[in-house]
Structures are given as C-alpha cells and as structure tokens.
Amino acid sequence: MVIVTTIRREVLTLPAAPVGPDNPLPALRPLDEAHRIDDRDRTGLPYDMARQLGYAPLRSVLPARIRDGYGRTRRPTGIDALVLENDRLRATVLPGLGGRIASLVHKPSGRELLYRNPVFQPADFALNGAWFSGGIEWNIGATGHTTLSCAPLHAARVPAPDGGAMLRLWEWERLRDLPFQVDLWLPDGSDFLHVGVRVRNPHERPVPAYWWSNTAVPEERRILAPAEEAWHFSYERRLRRVPVPVHDGADRTYPLNSPYAADYFYEVPAGRRRWIAALDEDGTGLVQTSTDVLRGRKLFVWGTGPGGRRWQQWLTEPGTGGYCEIQAGLARTQLEHVRLEAESEVTWLESYGPLDAPPPTGDWDSAVRRTEERLEAVLPRADVEAAHAAWRPYADAEPDEVLATGSGWGALEVLRAGWTLPGTPFPGSTITAAQQPWRELLRTGSFPEPRRAGPPGESLVAPHWRDLLETAPATPLAEYHLGVAQWHAGDRAQAVRSWERALELAPSPWPLLRCLAVADQETGHHERAADRYAEAFDDLCHERRDQGEQWTAATAALGREAIEALLRTGRTAAARAVWDRLFPAVRQQGRFRLLEAELLLAEGDRDRARAVFEDGFEVADLREGDERIGRLWERVAGGPPPRRYDFRMRPA
C-alpha cells in the first residue's frame, strides 16, 4: 500500500491579539469557576455521579499563573501550524495554542466541518484566564477550560499503525501533575480523523482526572445524541434532569431555541454507542464518536439573549456566524472528576468526520435512529474499537521528528522522580529559566536567591516540592515559595508564618506583603489587608527599574488589587494615590477604565463615572459569568446596561 498521509509545517496568518505576559502574582485566591452547583441539587443524584461531583474539586489554579496580559487590539500575525492531511481530510493543528485543531476540511466536498474562528482573540474563559473560541480543544486538569488553552505543547511525527505517520501532542498538566498525549492519526483514504488519547498517573497515589474534548460547530444545526434525558446546567448554578429534546416548551436540540447560555449533558444509556452529531437541515455536518471510556456527551449553547449574542461577538469579529459546542468527556458532566489509580493510565480513541444522513427533522427517536444507522454504515462501532486496539501499541512509539516544543515542567518532574515515560519524552534540554531555580534546589538542596531585583518566579506547590523547600535554608525567596506551597495545601497559618519570617530579611518586601494582604482578606481583616496593599505598592514603585513588560505586569496586577482593597475599606484618597502611580498605558486599559469609574463613583463624582462609560471601554479579561460591569452601570445610571456592556448569561 502507498501511504499518502502527510504532515507539514504551515504558517496561519490571522488578525490576532497577543497573549501578553502572565500575571506575576501567585494565584492564592479561591478558584473563580462558574461551574459549581447549588447544594440543593446534590440530593437524588446517581451514586457515582454524586461521588464524583464531590471528588477533589480544584481549590486554586496554583502552580499555574493567571494569564491576563492580553488586549483586544488585533494585527495580522503568523501562527505556527501543523497540517495533517490525506486525500479526504485536512486537519490544521496549532501546537503553540494548546494543540487546538483550528480547522477540519472534508476535501471532496470542500466543507469546513468545524466552526473556524477567523481571528485569534483571547478571553477570560480558561481556568487561568486566556482562552479562545473555535475548533477542537483538549481539556485536561479540572472543571473548566484547561490552563494549557494558550500554551505550547510538544509535538512530533511518530509511526502510525498503518505504516504512515501520526502527529503526537503531549505535555505535563500541572494542576494534577499528570503527563498526557494526543495522537492524531489519519489513515490513507479515511474520512475520519482518529484521535488516540492517553492520560498517565505515574504517582504512587490515586489522582483525580478530568477530560473533555470540545468541538465548536456552527449553531444553525440540530444536535443529535442517543439520549432521552439530559442534565441541564446554567449560570444560575442549578443542575436538573430534563427530557430530550423538548424542555420548557422548546426543542433544545436546536441551539437557537435556547434564550440563555446552558449546558446539556446527555444521559447516554449504558451499552449504547457513544456519539454526537451536528447536522444542518439537509442532514450534513460533523459526527464525533469514541470508544466507551469517553462516556459523556454534551451540548453547550450561548443562547439568543443579548448577553449570549454579545459574548459571541466578543470572541470573534462582526459578521461572523455564531457557534455552539458538542463535547465528549470521561464523566457524565463536567462538574465531576474521576479516580485514576496509582501508577495507571486511561486510554481511548475518538473519531471525527463528515456525516451525510437523512434530514434530522421531526420525531426525535426516528432522527436519532436514522443518524446512528448512517454512522454505523460509514464507520462501524467495531471499526472504532479495532482502531483503538491497533493504535494502543503505537502509543509508546518514540518520536521520529520533533515538530514543536512545549514547556520544561515535564522535564523537571522527570528529572526529580526518574520516571520513564515511553512515547512522551521530556528531555532536559527543554528546561528554561523558569525551571532553573527548581533544578538548582534539586541539585544542591538550596533555593537560589535572584541576582537582580524583579518579581519572583513561578512557585511549585506539589508535596514533593514543599518537602524540599521545608528542608532548604530559610532564605527570603525560599520562605516565600514555601508559604505559597503551604497556602495551596491548606496550611494557611503556617504559610503566614513563612511569609512573616521572610519579611524580616527580604530585600524585596512587596511580594510578601501582597501574600499577607490576601491572607488578611481571606480571614476578614480587610483594614489590615488595605494597609499591607498600600505598603506593598509603595515598595514596588520604589523598586521597579523601568517600564518594561515584567515591571509593567507587576505594577498593573498589584495596583489593581490594591485599589480594590482600599475602595472596599472606604479609603478613596489612598486608592487615588495608587491610581496616580500606575503607568499611563495601564490606566488606559479597559479593566482600569472600569476601575476608574468605580473610583470616581466612590469619590462621589457620578457624572464623571458615567462619562467613562460614555467614552467607551472594553475589559479584555472580563471573566465568563462576570456581572460587574452591569452592576456598576446600575449604580451609575440605573436600568439595564447598554448592549455593548451587556454580558449577562442568565435571566435578570
């Protein structure tokens, strides 16, 4: 057989907003995640679902950093892509942006099977901030969009089961300390892209695991899955079992029939084939199916209300069609985590491709049956199982050619533990300046002090790193990182003691004062927190050396927190003093224009606060579900916010 499947490099040019620098302040605050349910809804749930809903929920995004340095100014930008192609399909993958499949084209018909975003616009939807819409994304870690949404993955060409080549993506997921891989395999002549996934637990203890593959498709579709019931979740944080397809008088399998953003987690019966399809009125579209380990299926809709439409526009550009998401995961819902036993792994295979089925209109059961019959005709269930079995031995195949490089965190973990992970190498050559101090701690037992002033580097919080910090010499920087690790572990009193010890000798007090201020806020000592924030910001302003990216990011992050803390305690003059020392370019950012309106309102100048709104601003890092703009507008002007500021994702 002549294998014609190819993998090549390409540059995808898009109007793009740069991701920008990460927030240098450690993410000490509780996780700001919209996907939490009302405790009233926990009663009466299936046993396994109730257990997994309460299993090891994430408390923070440590050790990941918050990624909030992006804006909304887009310029034509070249984005590195890898194209996997045979004579039937062409998949365009972005290894530098979480391994996202940006496009999947069926070549004979010329159809784009996905919703392909014509721009790259980060927005605050990932667990740690920056995320973008469109294509197929791989979500690992915990409930929500992965911290790797806008991060580079390792990528390589590896042997495929049919003698051709696969594209392998892999990384070290830091929230749960798990290595994972995604193998994209496009057999010669196949209309289906096979995706082999493996998540490993190399630890000697069980860990919580999470996975959802999210596929964006045009919203003018009917979404079909083999289910008669679904778990409905919305931004009122209620989880309810509802019938499929009709709920509250409307057929919700048509995305445009939902007025507000919502999740529908389909209850696929045991033993039933796992699949979900998005078909237009003629019956053409995309189908996704998998082996049974990937049990969950979901539809996400933005809704037709003003807030949902505004979010759709926010994530792309005017004139672009809307989208919905069809998803597949390890559990019934995205609110759950599953147990991955010590020194074990979980694997499955997904398949994505075109489907030409009878029109999906009318009776639900008939539409589902006809669609499933067509799927079985073009890709039998047995063939998916066989493809998984054929792929499984190749999951350990070593890369033939490295095509992209991810982070050095996996290399650091392999160096620490001496793990052997066939198929997913994490070579020491990938270690960079971010990991270097931690490698020095491993080598010498001491955490190196910085050679020059600057914001402290990234903290590590896993138990093995905390143990090393506890036995290291108690230098100010070691105590700072130890406090962050203790805080993450829930030992907050000890964290405060570590930060206070470091403060006595630290040449750079502001990072420690900021940590102590957060600790004060979490225990209700808001006046003391405000004092510490004011002192921390004053110290930073004396220490900062320039208006470069590093110091600008630190000034913006600390200044924002300080102003908010001071306003909370009614200290408007002190808040204004912080505002005046922000760099002019920072004050012009949308987030700070909103903060300026709050400051002006606190000073009693309602007219100037309203003028800020009338001048116009865009809060680039507005959080999913955040209603702060609307609430402030009500205080300034009364009534519902103007359309440009209306991001409400639930009924008033």
XYZ file of C-alpha atoms in Angstrom:
652
model
C 0.000 0.000 0.000
C 1.236 3.512 -0.818
C 0.761 5.755 2.213
C -0.131 9.299 1.167
C -0.922 10.836 4.549
C 1.369 13.828 5.115
C 2.355 16.105 7.994
C 3.785 19.501 7.170
C 4.507 22.833 8.785
C 2.483 25.876 7.808
C 2.027 29.451 8.999
C -1.557 30.514 9.589
C -1.955 34.289 9.326
C -4.832 35.708 11.380
C -5.806 39.015 12.958
C -4.539 38.234 16.454
C -4.272 39.882 19.858
C -1.010 38.909 21.606
C -1.421 36.724 24.700
C 0.956 39.054 26.539
C 2.801 38.489 29.828
C 1.437 36.333 32.630
C 0.350 37.877 35.924
C 3.414 37.562 38.215
C 1.351 37.392 41.430
C 0.684 33.811 42.632
C -2.964 32.760 42.297
C -3.739 32.478 46.020
C -7.446 33.228 45.840
C -10.140 30.547 45.643
C -10.895 29.338 42.155
C -13.244 31.651 40.261
C -15.131 28.965 38.375
C -18.720 29.320 37.195
C -19.357 25.575 37.075
C -20.392 24.999 40.698
C -23.794 23.700 41.664
C -26.294 24.630 44.329
C -26.073 22.191 47.244
C -29.825 21.567 46.945
C -29.201 19.758 43.672
C -26.851 17.152 45.156
C -29.662 15.066 46.635
C -31.182 12.351 44.493
C -28.287 12.124 42.042
C -26.978 8.753 40.831
C -24.456 7.430 43.361
C -21.403 7.513 41.103
C -22.273 10.982 39.885
C -22.743 12.350 43.418
C -19.424 10.827 44.497
C -17.551 12.269 41.522
C -19.129 15.698 41.985
C -17.515 15.860 45.418
C -14.200 14.245 44.477
C -11.174 16.538 44.822
C -12.580 19.774 43.360
C -9.865 22.235 42.441
C -9.323 24.983 45.036
C -6.956 27.196 43.032
C -5.018 27.170 39.781
C -1.628 27.001 41.512
C 1.033 26.364 40.339
C -0.231 27.825 37.031
C -0.110 31.566 36.619
C -3.049 33.765 35.694
C -2.795 34.712 32.021
C -4.376 38.171 31.772
C -1.844 40.219 29.813
C -3.757 40.261 26.519
C -5.746 43.090 24.998
C -8.209 43.493 22.149
C -6.014 45.128 19.508
C -5.580 42.596 16.712
C -2.960 42.723 13.985
C -2.135 40.231 11.209
C 0.061 37.628 12.880
C 1.705 34.432 11.709
C 0.742 31.465 13.900
C 2.709 28.228 13.566
C 0.522 25.335 12.420
C 0.960 21.644 11.621
C -1.197 20.219 8.850
C -2.149 16.536 8.840
C -3.671 15.551 5.503
C -4.746 12.619 3.363
C -6.775 12.550 0.165
C -10.043 13.011 2.117
C -9.405 15.270 5.149
C -7.133 18.159 6.105
C -6.633 18.955 9.807
C -4.840 22.160 10.833
C -3.346 21.989 14.335
C -1.919 24.821 16.460
C 0.780 23.282 18.689
C 1.591 26.620 20.309
C -2.031 27.128 21.394
C -2.916 24.000 23.332
C -2.788 21.720 20.294
C -6.131 23.112 19.087
C -7.447 21.710 15.800
C -8.338 25.023 14.185
C -9.807 23.529 11.020
C -11.004 20.163 9.694
C -11.840 20.244 5.979
C -13.554 17.457 4.014
C -11.670 17.792 0.730
C -14.075 16.062 -1.708
C -16.929 18.403 -0.756
C -14.795 21.391 0.299
C -16.772 21.636 3.547
C -15.265 23.037 6.736
C -16.596 20.662 9.400
C -15.874 22.921 12.379
C -16.622 26.466 13.406
C -13.376 28.135 12.317
C -12.746 31.423 14.070
C -11.341 33.977 11.573
C -9.438 35.760 14.393
C -7.379 34.867 17.435
C -8.859 36.761 20.374
C -8.019 35.627 23.919
C -10.771 35.955 26.507
C -11.094 35.018 30.185
C -12.635 31.545 29.947
C -9.771 29.208 30.836
C -9.151 28.205 34.434
C -6.202 30.611 34.416
C -7.544 33.229 32.027
C -6.650 33.308 28.336
C -8.718 31.064 26.047
C -10.062 31.428 22.515
C -13.014 30.020 20.626
C -13.288 27.704 17.644
C -12.067 24.285 16.502
C -11.453 21.229 18.683
C -9.763 21.715 22.054
C -8.392 19.216 24.573
C -9.356 20.000 28.170
C -7.465 18.242 30.954
C -6.986 19.111 34.611
C -10.209 20.152 36.295
C -13.676 21.515 35.622
C -13.314 24.275 33.048
C -11.117 25.091 30.084
C -7.554 23.875 30.575
C -4.710 26.121 31.727
C -2.960 24.987 28.534
C -5.510 26.701 26.259
C -2.955 29.280 25.070
C 0.218 27.374 25.940
C 2.636 25.434 23.723
C 2.575 21.641 23.609
C 5.325 19.290 22.496
C 4.637 17.880 19.023
C 6.329 15.228 16.911
C 5.904 12.884 13.998
C 5.550 9.253 15.161
C 4.844 5.954 13.378
C 1.164 5.132 12.762
C -0.404 1.658 12.900
C -0.916 1.583 9.110
C 2.741 2.314 8.361
C 2.231 6.023 7.826
C 2.724 8.872 10.282
C 0.784 10.240 13.246
C 1.017 13.682 14.794
C 1.629 13.393 18.533
C 0.945 16.207 21.000
C 1.953 15.903 24.651
C 2.590 17.918 27.807
C 2.733 17.815 31.599
C -0.556 19.008 33.091
C 0.464 20.901 36.230
C -2.792 21.191 38.186
C -2.909 17.416 38.710
C 0.741 16.626 37.850
C -0.153 14.274 35.004
C 1.514 13.669 31.626
C -0.841 13.180 28.683
C -0.691 12.682 24.927
C -2.997 13.175 21.957
C -2.179 11.154 18.800
C -3.805 12.386 15.583
C -3.987 9.577 13.035
C -5.460 9.998 9.559
C -5.346 6.651 7.698
C -4.951 6.775 3.950
C -8.353 7.094 2.271
C -10.209 7.626 5.548
C -12.992 10.152 6.001
C -12.357 10.058 9.767
C -9.613 11.570 11.867
C -8.740 9.151 14.678
C -7.556 10.662 17.947
C -5.853 8.374 20.455
C -5.634 9.865 23.951
C -3.641 8.647 26.941
C -3.542 10.169 30.428
C -0.953 8.677 32.783
C -0.679 8.703 36.559
C 2.958 7.949 37.403
C 2.452 8.679 41.107
C 2.160 6.146 43.933
C -1.236 7.556 44.874
C -4.591 7.911 43.110
C -5.281 11.268 41.492
C -8.426 12.982 40.200
C -8.617 13.020 36.409
C -10.668 15.176 34.057
C -11.016 15.265 30.279
C -13.420 16.885 27.845
C -12.876 17.250 24.105
C -14.767 20.368 22.975
C -15.753 20.885 19.343
C -17.113 24.186 18.062
C -19.658 23.896 15.227
C -21.971 26.438 13.556
C -25.069 26.941 15.692
C -27.533 26.608 12.789
C -27.613 22.861 13.361
C -29.574 20.199 15.151
C -27.505 18.358 17.759
C -28.222 14.642 17.979
C -27.056 12.106 20.555
C -28.522 8.750 21.675
C -30.285 10.049 24.794
C -33.783 10.735 26.041
C -32.685 12.721 29.087
C -30.014 15.291 29.886
C -28.573 17.063 32.901
C -29.251 20.754 32.407
C -26.810 23.229 33.965
C -26.978 27.001 33.606
C -25.427 30.105 35.103
C -27.958 30.039 37.938
C -25.767 27.063 39.043
C -28.673 24.629 39.122
C -28.280 21.030 37.903
C -31.517 19.343 36.854
C -32.528 16.278 34.893
C -34.632 17.311 31.889
C -36.213 15.457 28.956
C -34.670 15.443 25.480
C -35.431 17.034 23.067
C -38.265 19.240 24.420
C -37.655 21.167 27.649
C -39.715 24.145 28.883
C -41.799 24.092 25.721
C -38.980 24.211 23.176
C -36.799 21.706 21.318
C -33.413 22.454 22.881
C -31.515 20.248 20.422
C -31.691 23.277 18.120
C -29.188 25.699 19.741
C -31.066 28.793 18.624
C -34.103 27.696 20.665
C -32.341 28.499 23.964
C -32.571 32.103 25.203
C -29.714 31.818 27.708
C -26.344 30.080 27.915
C -26.684 26.495 29.121
C -25.081 23.051 29.208
C -26.990 19.884 28.301
C -25.134 16.759 29.452
C -26.786 13.858 27.652
C -27.563 10.704 29.634
C -26.402 8.079 27.136
C -27.678 4.654 28.304
C -25.141 2.008 29.304
C -24.161 -0.181 26.374
C -25.239 2.392 23.795
C -22.699 3.616 21.264
C -21.104 6.918 22.276
C -21.585 9.593 19.602
C -22.825 13.122 18.996
C -23.558 14.880 15.683
C -24.247 18.411 14.486
C -26.295 18.306 11.268
C -27.850 21.005 9.111
C -31.394 20.809 7.728
C -30.176 18.614 4.867
C -28.524 16.107 7.208
C -24.910 17.069 6.512
C -22.398 18.024 9.158
C -19.920 16.621 11.666
C -20.101 13.496 13.808
C -17.870 12.560 16.738
C -17.761 9.053 18.195
C -15.432 7.184 20.528
C -14.714 4.037 22.467
C -16.852 3.694 25.570
C -14.349 5.047 28.121
C -15.236 8.537 26.923
C -18.788 8.210 28.199
C -20.123 11.773 28.435
C -21.690 13.880 25.672
C -22.723 17.492 25.933
C -24.210 20.437 24.054
C -23.241 23.975 25.089
C -25.264 26.919 23.759
C -24.689 30.638 24.173
C -28.356 31.492 23.927
C -30.145 34.060 21.814
C -30.414 36.719 24.532
C -28.413 39.964 24.430
C -25.669 38.595 26.696
C -25.143 35.444 24.657
C -25.033 37.395 21.408
C -22.590 39.876 22.951
C -20.233 37.093 24.029
C -20.336 35.591 20.541
C -19.291 38.943 19.050
C -16.675 39.423 21.779
C -14.855 36.234 20.807
C -14.582 36.978 17.080
C -15.405 39.869 14.733
C -18.596 41.442 13.337
C -20.280 39.475 10.580
C -19.040 36.104 11.810
C -21.668 33.420 12.379
C -22.382 32.071 15.833
C -21.398 28.679 17.155
C -22.253 26.071 19.754
C -20.109 23.263 21.182
C -20.521 19.496 21.095
C -18.352 17.812 23.673
C -17.232 14.414 24.974
C -15.784 13.581 28.379
C -14.767 10.967 30.925
C -17.805 11.515 33.169
C -21.492 12.302 32.746
C -20.887 16.004 33.405
C -18.033 18.479 33.533
C -18.725 19.005 37.216
C -17.167 15.613 38.040
C -13.660 14.201 38.385
C -12.852 10.504 38.079
C -10.325 8.490 40.062
C -7.155 7.448 38.247
C -5.419 4.766 40.276
C -1.759 4.898 41.257
C 0.730 4.030 38.510
C -2.030 3.505 35.958
C -3.300 5.097 32.786
C -6.515 5.579 30.864
C -6.773 5.495 27.056
C -9.497 5.854 24.469
C -9.947 6.643 20.798
C -12.137 9.347 19.277
C -13.109 9.738 15.624
C -14.196 12.932 13.848
C -15.557 13.136 10.325
C -18.294 14.225 7.924
C -21.753 12.699 8.010
C -24.397 12.760 5.300
C -27.571 11.468 6.921
C -31.311 11.884 6.323
C -32.590 15.326 7.364
C -32.662 15.371 11.197
C -36.085 16.953 11.447
C -39.209 15.726 13.152
C -39.557 12.895 15.654
C -36.506 12.669 17.932
C -36.283 8.904 18.191
C -36.518 8.491 14.428
C -33.960 11.217 13.765
C -31.504 9.649 16.223
C -32.064 6.151 14.793
C -31.539 7.282 11.191
C -28.389 9.222 12.118
C -26.959 6.301 14.082
C -27.663 3.909 11.234
C -25.829 6.184 8.836
C -22.884 6.462 11.244
C -22.739 2.675 11.530
C -22.697 2.397 7.744
C -19.747 4.767 7.248
C -17.829 3.985 10.480
C -18.971 0.817 12.268
C -18.630 0.759 16.025
C -16.416 -2.304 15.703
C -14.023 -0.369 13.485
C -13.535 2.278 16.175
C -12.745 -0.448 18.716
C -10.341 -2.044 16.219
C -8.641 1.305 15.562
C -8.147 1.761 19.300
C -6.619 -1.703 19.598
C -4.363 -1.036 16.597
C -3.235 2.335 17.970
C -2.582 1.179 21.514
C 0.843 -0.482 20.884
C 1.964 2.627 18.993
C 1.236 4.928 21.935
C 4.734 4.084 23.223
C 6.439 4.734 19.875
C 9.245 7.247 20.191
C 9.113 10.394 18.037
C 10.694 10.276 14.592
C 10.935 14.058 14.288
C 10.241 16.778 16.843
C 7.982 19.432 15.322
C 7.313 21.771 18.278
C 8.471 22.211 21.858
C 6.301 22.700 24.923
C 7.321 23.696 28.439
C 10.170 22.421 30.593
C 7.969 21.491 33.566
C 7.692 17.871 32.473
C 11.466 17.632 32.143
C 11.830 18.963 35.689
C 9.399 16.352 37.048
C 11.130 13.529 35.171
C 14.474 14.745 36.499
C 13.113 14.788 40.054
C 11.440 11.370 40.018
C 13.430 9.479 37.392
C 10.285 8.381 35.577
C 10.426 6.574 32.239
C 7.519 7.597 30.022
C 7.765 5.798 26.653
C 6.437 7.821 23.753
C 6.401 11.171 25.551
C 9.980 12.303 26.165
C 10.613 15.306 28.369
C 14.307 15.969 27.673
C 16.418 18.126 29.964
C 17.138 20.394 27.003
C 13.626 21.844 27.346
C 14.355 23.273 30.819
C 14.383 27.079 30.693
C 14.943 29.952 33.119
C 11.521 29.309 34.701
C 12.570 25.837 35.858
C 16.251 26.577 36.535
C 15.912 27.637 40.224
C 13.966 24.461 40.966
C 16.583 22.320 39.265
C 19.139 24.070 41.470
C 17.039 23.203 44.539
C 17.056 19.567 43.431
C 20.799 19.589 42.847
C 22.019 21.494 45.912
C 19.160 21.496 48.422
C 19.124 25.309 48.410
C 16.832 27.687 46.531
C 18.972 30.318 44.774
C 18.441 33.978 45.542
C 17.961 36.207 42.472
C 20.920 38.100 41.070
C 18.884 41.219 40.377
C 15.652 42.775 41.556
C 12.454 41.674 39.896
C 9.136 39.919 40.520
C 9.698 36.421 41.943
C 9.488 33.471 39.572
C 6.853 30.770 39.468
C 6.084 28.731 42.577
C 5.696 24.950 42.715
C 3.240 23.537 45.221
C 3.175 19.727 44.925
C 4.012 17.859 48.156
C 7.448 16.752 46.962
C 8.473 20.331 46.219
C 7.047 21.557 49.512
C 9.150 18.945 51.320
C 12.299 20.163 49.568
C 11.533 23.778 50.474
C 10.957 22.858 54.121
C 14.463 21.394 54.374
C 16.175 24.132 52.354
C 17.976 27.041 54.046
C 15.385 29.627 55.098
C 16.314 32.401 52.686
C 13.639 35.021 51.923
C 12.818 33.628 48.471
C 12.701 30.024 49.717
C 10.339 31.106 52.515
C 8.191 32.992 50.005
C 7.780 29.900 47.794
C 7.300 27.649 50.846
C 4.477 29.905 52.012
C 2.773 29.635 48.615
C 3.049 25.826 48.756
C 1.711 25.722 52.322
C -1.176 28.012 51.376
C -2.070 25.708 48.489
C -2.006 22.701 50.846
C -4.498 24.407 53.168
C -1.974 25.124 55.936
C -2.657 28.821 55.891
C -1.426 29.672 59.374
C 1.957 28.156 58.565
C 2.018 29.972 55.231
C 1.553 33.288 57.036
C 4.388 32.404 59.432
C 6.686 31.599 56.492
C 5.896 34.916 54.795
C 6.348 36.850 58.043
C 9.741 35.201 58.663
C 10.848 36.095 55.146
C 9.677 39.678 55.553
C 12.240 40.330 58.293
C 15.187 39.827 55.900
C 13.717 40.260 52.406
C 15.402 42.864 50.202
C 12.134 42.982 48.227
C 9.160 43.087 50.641
C 6.294 43.776 48.234
C 5.650 40.163 47.066
C 5.446 39.014 50.714
C 3.262 41.950 51.764
C 0.886 41.132 48.925
C 0.641 37.476 50.036
C -0.041 38.571 53.622
C -2.685 41.014 52.365
C -4.520 38.200 50.573
C -4.329 36.116 53.766
C -5.833 39.037 55.710
C -8.685 39.352 53.229
C -9.443 35.638 53.384
C -9.767 35.876 57.183
C -11.893 39.038 57.095
C -9.189 41.508 58.194
C -9.847 43.987 55.417
C -8.387 47.088 57.108
C -5.074 45.339 57.714
C -5.146 43.979 54.164
C -5.594 47.510 52.813
C -2.632 48.710 54.891
C -0.442 45.951 53.536
C -1.535 46.531 49.964
C -0.719 50.239 50.228
C 2.712 49.429 51.693
C 3.357 46.746 49.054
C 2.506 49.066 46.177
C 4.671 51.832 47.613
C 7.593 49.390 47.896
C 7.099 48.133 44.341
C 7.116 51.686 42.982
C 10.426 52.342 44.727
C 11.918 49.065 43.475
C 10.762 48.919 39.855
C 13.558 49.663 37.444
C 11.782 50.525 34.212
C 8.527 50.320 32.257
C 9.429 47.017 30.635
C 6.998 44.120 30.309
C 7.918 42.469 33.615
C 7.574 45.547 35.813
C 4.506 46.809 33.946
C 2.713 43.499 34.533
C 3.630 43.534 38.237
C 2.560 47.171 38.665
C -0.769 46.578 36.943
C -1.548 43.382 38.872
C -0.634 44.750 42.304
C -2.111 48.177 41.605
C -5.472 46.707 40.656
C -5.653 44.572 43.800
C -4.523 47.473 45.976
C -7.135 49.888 44.612
C -9.905 47.325 45.066
C -8.807 46.612 48.662
C -8.608 50.311 49.510
C -12.009 51.069 47.980
C -13.511 48.192 49.947
C -12.460 49.903 53.180
C -13.586 53.363 52.045
C -10.069 54.768 51.640
C -10.640 56.633 48.405
C -7.718 59.065 48.794
C -5.262 56.169 49.200
C -6.853 54.409 46.228
C -6.435 57.568 44.141
C -2.767 57.720 45.168
C -2.232 54.217 43.822
C -4.106 55.092 40.626
C -1.884 58.120 40.048
C 1.267 55.956 40.177
C 0.088 53.450 37.579
C 1.780 53.770 34.204
C -0.347 55.853 31.767
C -0.637 52.924 29.330
C -2.017 50.746 32.135
C -4.623 53.348 33.095
C -5.938 53.268 29.525
C -6.644 49.526 29.596
C -10.307 48.577 29.763
C -10.005 46.820 33.118
C -8.570 50.003 34.620
C -11.127 52.250 32.923
C -13.788 50.206 34.725
C -11.794 50.584 37.949
C -11.573 54.339 37.334
C -15.364 54.516 37.096
C -15.629 52.716 40.441
C -13.094 55.090 41.966
C -14.914 58.157 40.665
C -18.222 56.850 41.995
C -16.612 56.237 45.399
C -15.366 59.837 45.326
C -18.931 60.993 44.710
C -18.444 62.081 41.100
C -21.272 60.191 39.393
C -21.184 62.364 36.256
C -17.519 61.627 35.534
C -18.101 57.940 36.313
C -20.869 57.869 33.718
C -18.614 59.720 31.268
C -16.167 56.817 31.473
C -18.925 54.536 30.192
C -19.967 57.037 27.530
C -16.374 57.370 26.292
C -16.361 53.605 25.848
C -14.049 50.859 27.063
C -13.563 47.125 26.641
C -12.474 44.934 29.562
C -10.339 42.436 27.656
C -10.146 39.982 30.567
C -13.829 40.081 31.524
C -14.487 36.745 33.242
C -17.083 34.277 31.984
C -20.238 34.977 34.004
C -18.846 38.236 35.466
C -21.656 40.760 36.015
C -19.507 43.535 37.453
C -19.940 45.918 34.520
C -23.723 45.630 34.633
C -23.848 46.110 38.408
C -21.674 49.223 38.228
C -23.805 50.645 35.411
C -26.900 50.240 37.577
C -25.195 52.256 40.329
C -24.034 54.933 37.904
C -27.044 55.297 35.618
C -29.768 52.858 36.648
C -31.525 50.317 34.457
C -30.075 47.574 32.281
C -26.666 48.213 30.711
C -26.314 49.321 27.075
C -25.810 46.490 24.603
C -22.042 46.985 24.379
C -21.782 46.351 28.143
C -24.406 43.611 28.423
C -22.653 40.274 29.082
C -25.374 38.712 31.270
C -25.536 34.950 30.815
C -28.629 34.317 32.921
C -32.083 35.847 33.394
C -32.159 39.117 35.322
